[in-house]
Amino acid sequence: MLSNSRRHNSGKERQCANLEWLDLSGNAIAQLGPLAALKSLAVLNLASNRVCSLEPLGSCESLQSLNLAGNLVSSLQQLQCLTGLRRLESLRLRDALGRLSNPVCAAGTYRSALGDMFPGLKAIDGERVSGRGSELYQLCKDLDSSLGPPQASEQPPRPPRPV
């Protein structure tokens, strides 16, 4: 893991052709060129960087999970180069817990557009959209939003205070 190490394209990535998991989060990375050689890479965390051009990742044919939350991806067009990644199951552009996002996430329809662009995705932004458990997840999410926050009149009564 090279998280928060502020490494910049050292060339070491080419020596790791069989690398399957890589965490480069928080490194102020803007260029991904050296990652194109990582054909066996399955999991890549690029959260909290300065990435806007994703073309080199189109060569990472084994990629299954990609975290891009907290970068500079501003349009769906920038993601087009990843549509050939047939094994991609999880794509994260936004992380609400970490308060990380990309400019493209401001468009309210970006999640449905991602589903159209990447029909094989099982998770978008950490939420199940297909596969095992997705129906239950969606049902719980819909139920939660329909209930909304509890009203003051719905609060359970408080026990009396001791005197």
mmCIF file of C-alpha atoms in Angstrom:
data_model
loop_
_atom_site.group_PDB
_atom_site.id
_atom_site.type_symbol
_atom_site.label_atom_id
_atom_site.label_comp_id
_atom_site.label_asym_id
_atom_site.label_seq_id
_atom_site.Cartn_x
_atom_site.Cartn_y
_atom_site.Cartn_z
ATOM 1 C CA MET A 1 0.000 0.000 0.000
ATOM 2 C CA LEU A 2 1.326 3.414 -0.953
ATOM 3 C CA SER A 3 -1.473 5.399 0.622
ATOM 4 C CA ASN A 4 -0.557 8.979 1.570
ATOM 5 C CA SER A 5 3.051 8.516 0.511
ATOM 6 C CA ARG A 6 3.074 11.307 -2.108
ATOM 7 C CA ARG A 7 4.822 9.066 -4.633
ATOM 8 C CA HIS A 8 4.863 10.287 -8.214
ATOM 9 C CA ASN A 9 5.230 7.860 -11.138
ATOM 10 C CA SER A 10 8.410 6.208 -9.896
ATOM 11 C CA GLY A 11 8.433 3.516 -12.589
ATOM 12 C CA LYS A 12 8.202 0.741 -9.991
ATOM 13 C CA GLU A 13 4.685 -0.099 -11.196
ATOM 14 C CA ARG A 14 6.101 -1.679 -14.384
ATOM 15 C CA GLN A 15 8.061 -4.126 -12.249
ATOM 16 C CA CYS A 16 4.833 -5.324 -10.626
ATOM 17 C CA ALA A 17 3.136 -6.898 -13.647
ATOM 18 C CA ASN A 18 1.380 -9.561 -11.523
ATOM 19 C CA LEU A 19 0.102 -7.128 -8.905
ATOM 20 C CA GLU A 20 -3.567 -7.793 -8.098
ATOM 21 C CA TRP A 21 -4.345 -5.197 -5.399
ATOM 22 C CA LEU A 22 -3.088 -1.617 -5.172
ATOM 23 C CA ASP A 23 -3.993 1.237 -2.823
ATOM 24 C CA LEU A 24 -2.695 4.591 -4.043
ATOM 25 C CA SER A 25 -5.181 6.719 -2.115
ATOM 26 C CA GLY A 26 -4.185 10.160 -0.885
ATOM 27 C CA ASN A 27 -1.078 10.592 -3.025
ATOM 28 C CA ALA A 28 -1.964 13.681 -5.120
ATOM 29 C CA ILE A 29 -1.636 11.516 -8.249
ATOM 30 C CA ALA A 30 -2.740 13.161 -11.481
ATOM 31 C CA GLN A 31 -1.265 10.847 -14.146
ATOM 32 C CA LEU A 32 -2.044 7.130 -14.367
ATOM 33 C CA GLY A 33 0.194 6.169 -17.305
ATOM 34 C CA PRO A 34 2.363 3.606 -15.463
ATOM 35 C CA LEU A 35 -0.716 1.691 -14.293
ATOM 36 C CA ALA A 36 -1.558 0.626 -17.862
ATOM 37 C CA ALA A 37 1.027 -2.168 -17.562
ATOM 38 C CA LEU A 38 -0.772 -3.801 -14.622
ATOM 39 C CA LYS A 39 -2.794 -6.392 -16.551
ATOM 40 C CA SER A 40 -3.481 -8.571 -13.463
ATOM 41 C CA LEU A 41 -4.721 -5.714 -11.287
ATOM 42 C CA ALA A 42 -8.133 -6.611 -9.810
ATOM 43 C CA VAL A 43 -8.599 -3.995 -7.054
ATOM 44 C CA LEU A 44 -7.442 -0.384 -7.366
ATOM 45 C CA ASN A 45 -8.011 2.389 -4.831
ATOM 46 C CA LEU A 46 -7.267 5.850 -6.208
ATOM 47 C CA ALA A 47 -9.401 7.800 -3.719
ATOM 48 C CA SER A 48 -8.313 11.334 -2.761
ATOM 49 C CA ASN A 49 -6.029 12.121 -5.662
ATOM 50 C CA ARG A 50 -6.119 14.566 -8.604
ATOM 51 C CA VAL A 51 -7.058 12.118 -11.353
ATOM 52 C CA CYS A 52 -9.106 13.345 -14.302
ATOM 53 C CA SER A 53 -7.804 11.237 -17.216
ATOM 54 C CA LEU A 54 -8.609 7.538 -16.903
ATOM 55 C CA GLU A 55 -7.434 6.207 -20.296
ATOM 56 C CA PRO A 56 -4.515 4.129 -18.923
ATOM 57 C CA LEU A 57 -6.937 2.134 -16.772
ATOM 58 C CA GLY A 58 -8.674 0.862 -19.899
ATOM 59 C CA SER A 59 -5.723 -1.543 -20.269
ATOM 60 C CA CYS A 60 -6.229 -3.075 -16.826
ATOM 61 C CA GLU A 61 -8.364 -5.904 -18.185
ATOM 62 C CA SER A 62 -8.605 -7.798 -14.866
ATOM 63 C CA LEU A 63 -9.943 -4.815 -12.917
ATOM 64 C CA GLN A 64 -12.962 -5.753 -10.776
ATOM 65 C CA SER A 65 -13.117 -2.931 -8.230
ATOM 66 C CA LEU A 66 -12.176 0.707 -8.802
ATOM 67 C CA ASN A 67 -12.403 3.490 -6.219
ATOM 68 C CA LEU A 68 -12.119 6.963 -7.759
ATOM 69 C CA ALA A 69 -13.877 8.925 -4.986
ATOM 70 C CA GLY A 70 -12.330 12.323 -4.324
ATOM 71 C CA ASN A 71 -10.805 12.987 -7.732
ATOM 72 C CA LEU A 72 -11.456 15.363 -10.641
ATOM 73 C CA VAL A 73 -13.669 13.259 -12.924
ATOM 74 C CA SER A 74 -16.027 15.879 -14.323
ATOM 75 C CA SER A 75 -17.998 14.047 -17.015
ATOM 76 C CA LEU A 76 -19.361 10.639 -17.912
ATOM 77 C CA GLN A 77 -17.365 10.913 -21.136
ATOM 78 C CA GLN A 78 -14.157 10.586 -19.105
ATOM 79 C CA LEU A 79 -15.379 7.152 -17.946
ATOM 80 C CA GLN A 80 -16.079 5.915 -21.480
ATOM 81 C CA CYS A 81 -12.564 4.467 -21.765
ATOM 82 C CA LEU A 82 -13.426 1.985 -18.992
ATOM 83 C CA THR A 83 -16.447 0.424 -20.702
ATOM 84 C CA GLY A 84 -14.258 -2.347 -22.158
ATOM 85 C CA LEU A 85 -13.416 -3.624 -18.664
ATOM 86 C CA ARG A 86 -15.733 -6.651 -18.700
ATOM 87 C CA ARG A 87 -14.800 -7.792 -15.172
ATOM 88 C CA LEU A 88 -15.545 -4.451 -13.501
ATOM 89 C CA GLU A 89 -18.153 -5.081 -10.781
ATOM 90 C CA SER A 90 -17.669 -2.180 -8.383
ATOM 91 C CA LEU A 91 -17.139 1.488 -9.250
ATOM 92 C CA ARG A 92 -16.986 4.225 -6.640
ATOM 93 C CA LEU A 93 -17.015 7.895 -7.608
ATOM 94 C CA ARG A 94 -18.555 9.143 -4.383
ATOM 95 C CA ASP A 95 -17.985 8.192 -0.755
ATOM 96 C CA ALA A 96 -20.505 9.891 1.494
ATOM 97 C CA LEU A 97 -18.848 8.661 4.689
ATOM 98 C CA GLY A 98 -15.460 10.005 3.691
ATOM 99 C CA ARG A 99 -17.054 13.102 2.139
ATOM 100 C CA LEU A 100 -15.291 12.371 -1.129
ATOM 101 C CA SER A 101 -16.780 12.997 -4.532
ATOM 102 C CA ASN A 102 -16.081 13.954 -8.136
ATOM 103 C CA PRO A 103 -17.587 16.859 -10.086
ATOM 104 C CA VAL A 104 -19.574 14.380 -12.232
ATOM 105 C CA CYS A 105 -21.520 13.318 -9.113
ATOM 106 C CA ALA A 106 -23.280 16.693 -9.044
ATOM 107 C CA ALA A 107 -25.450 15.478 -11.936
ATOM 108 C CA GLY A 108 -28.387 13.747 -10.278
ATOM 109 C CA THR A 109 -28.579 11.103 -12.991
ATOM 110 C CA TYR A 110 -24.954 9.989 -12.975
ATOM 111 C CA ARG A 111 -25.703 6.723 -11.126
ATOM 112 C CA SER A 112 -28.326 5.571 -13.628
ATOM 113 C CA ALA A 113 -26.025 6.600 -16.491
ATOM 114 C CA LEU A 114 -23.239 4.490 -14.962
ATOM 115 C CA GLY A 115 -25.614 1.535 -14.841
ATOM 116 C CA ASP A 116 -26.268 1.981 -18.565
ATOM 117 C CA MET A 117 -22.582 2.412 -19.413
ATOM 118 C CA PHE A 118 -21.457 -0.527 -17.270
ATOM 119 C CA PRO A 119 -24.201 -3.177 -17.280
ATOM 120 C CA GLY A 120 -21.960 -5.627 -15.393
ATOM 121 C CA LEU A 121 -21.644 -3.409 -12.308
ATOM 122 C CA LYS A 122 -22.918 -4.932 -9.085
ATOM 123 C CA ALA A 123 -22.109 -1.910 -6.907
ATOM 124 C CA ILE A 124 -22.025 1.830 -7.575
ATOM 125 C CA ASP A 125 -20.628 4.068 -4.831
ATOM 126 C CA GLY A 126 -20.730 1.121 -2.427
ATOM 127 C CA GLU A 127 -24.435 0.424 -2.986
ATOM 128 C CA ARG A 128 -25.569 -2.893 -4.489
ATOM 129 C CA VAL A 129 -27.320 -2.374 -7.815
ATOM 130 C CA SER A 130 -27.433 -5.956 -9.087
ATOM 131 C CA GLY A 131 -26.644 -9.459 -8.016
ATOM 132 C CA ARG A 132 -27.210 -11.160 -4.713
ATOM 133 C CA GLY A 133 -28.761 -8.858 -2.126
ATOM 134 C CA SER A 134 -29.481 -5.942 -4.460
ATOM 135 C CA GLU A 135 -33.279 -6.316 -4.283
ATOM 136 C CA LEU A 136 -33.235 -6.432 -0.484
ATOM 137 C CA TYR A 137 -30.867 -3.463 -0.366
ATOM 138 C CA GLN A 138 -33.157 -1.430 -2.639
ATOM 139 C CA LEU A 139 -36.254 -2.432 -0.660
ATOM 140 C CA CYS A 140 -34.650 -1.338 2.630
ATOM 141 C CA LYS A 141 -33.430 1.906 1.070
ATOM 142 C CA ASP A 142 -36.916 2.688 -0.312
ATOM 143 C CA LEU A 143 -38.552 1.825 3.011
ATOM 144 C CA ASP A 144 -36.104 3.993 4.927
ATOM 145 C CA SER A 145 -36.671 7.008 2.671
ATOM 146 C CA SER A 146 -40.463 6.569 2.763
ATOM 147 C CA LEU A 147 -40.449 6.535 6.563
ATOM 148 C CA GLY A 148 -38.295 9.630 6.840
ATOM 149 C CA PRO A 149 -37.038 10.938 10.170
ATOM 150 C CA PRO A 150 -39.294 10.271 13.169
ATOM 151 C CA GLN A 151 -41.679 13.094 14.041
ATOM 152 C CA ALA A 152 -41.842 14.489 17.572
ATOM 153 C CA SER A 153 -45.296 12.914 18.012
ATOM 154 C CA GLU A 154 -43.859 9.509 17.026
ATOM 155 C CA GLN A 155 -41.115 9.557 19.623
ATOM 156 C CA PRO A 156 -41.505 6.908 22.315
ATOM 157 C CA PRO A 157 -42.546 8.334 25.685
ATOM 158 C CA ARG A 158 -39.734 9.002 28.096
ATOM 159 C CA PRO A 159 -39.787 7.296 31.467
ATOM 160 C CA PRO A 160 -40.604 9.577 34.398
ATOM 161 C CA ARG A 161 -37.659 11.165 36.155
ATOM 162 C CA PRO A 162 -36.863 9.929 39.633
ATOM 163 C CA VAL A 163 -37.676 12.449 42.330
#
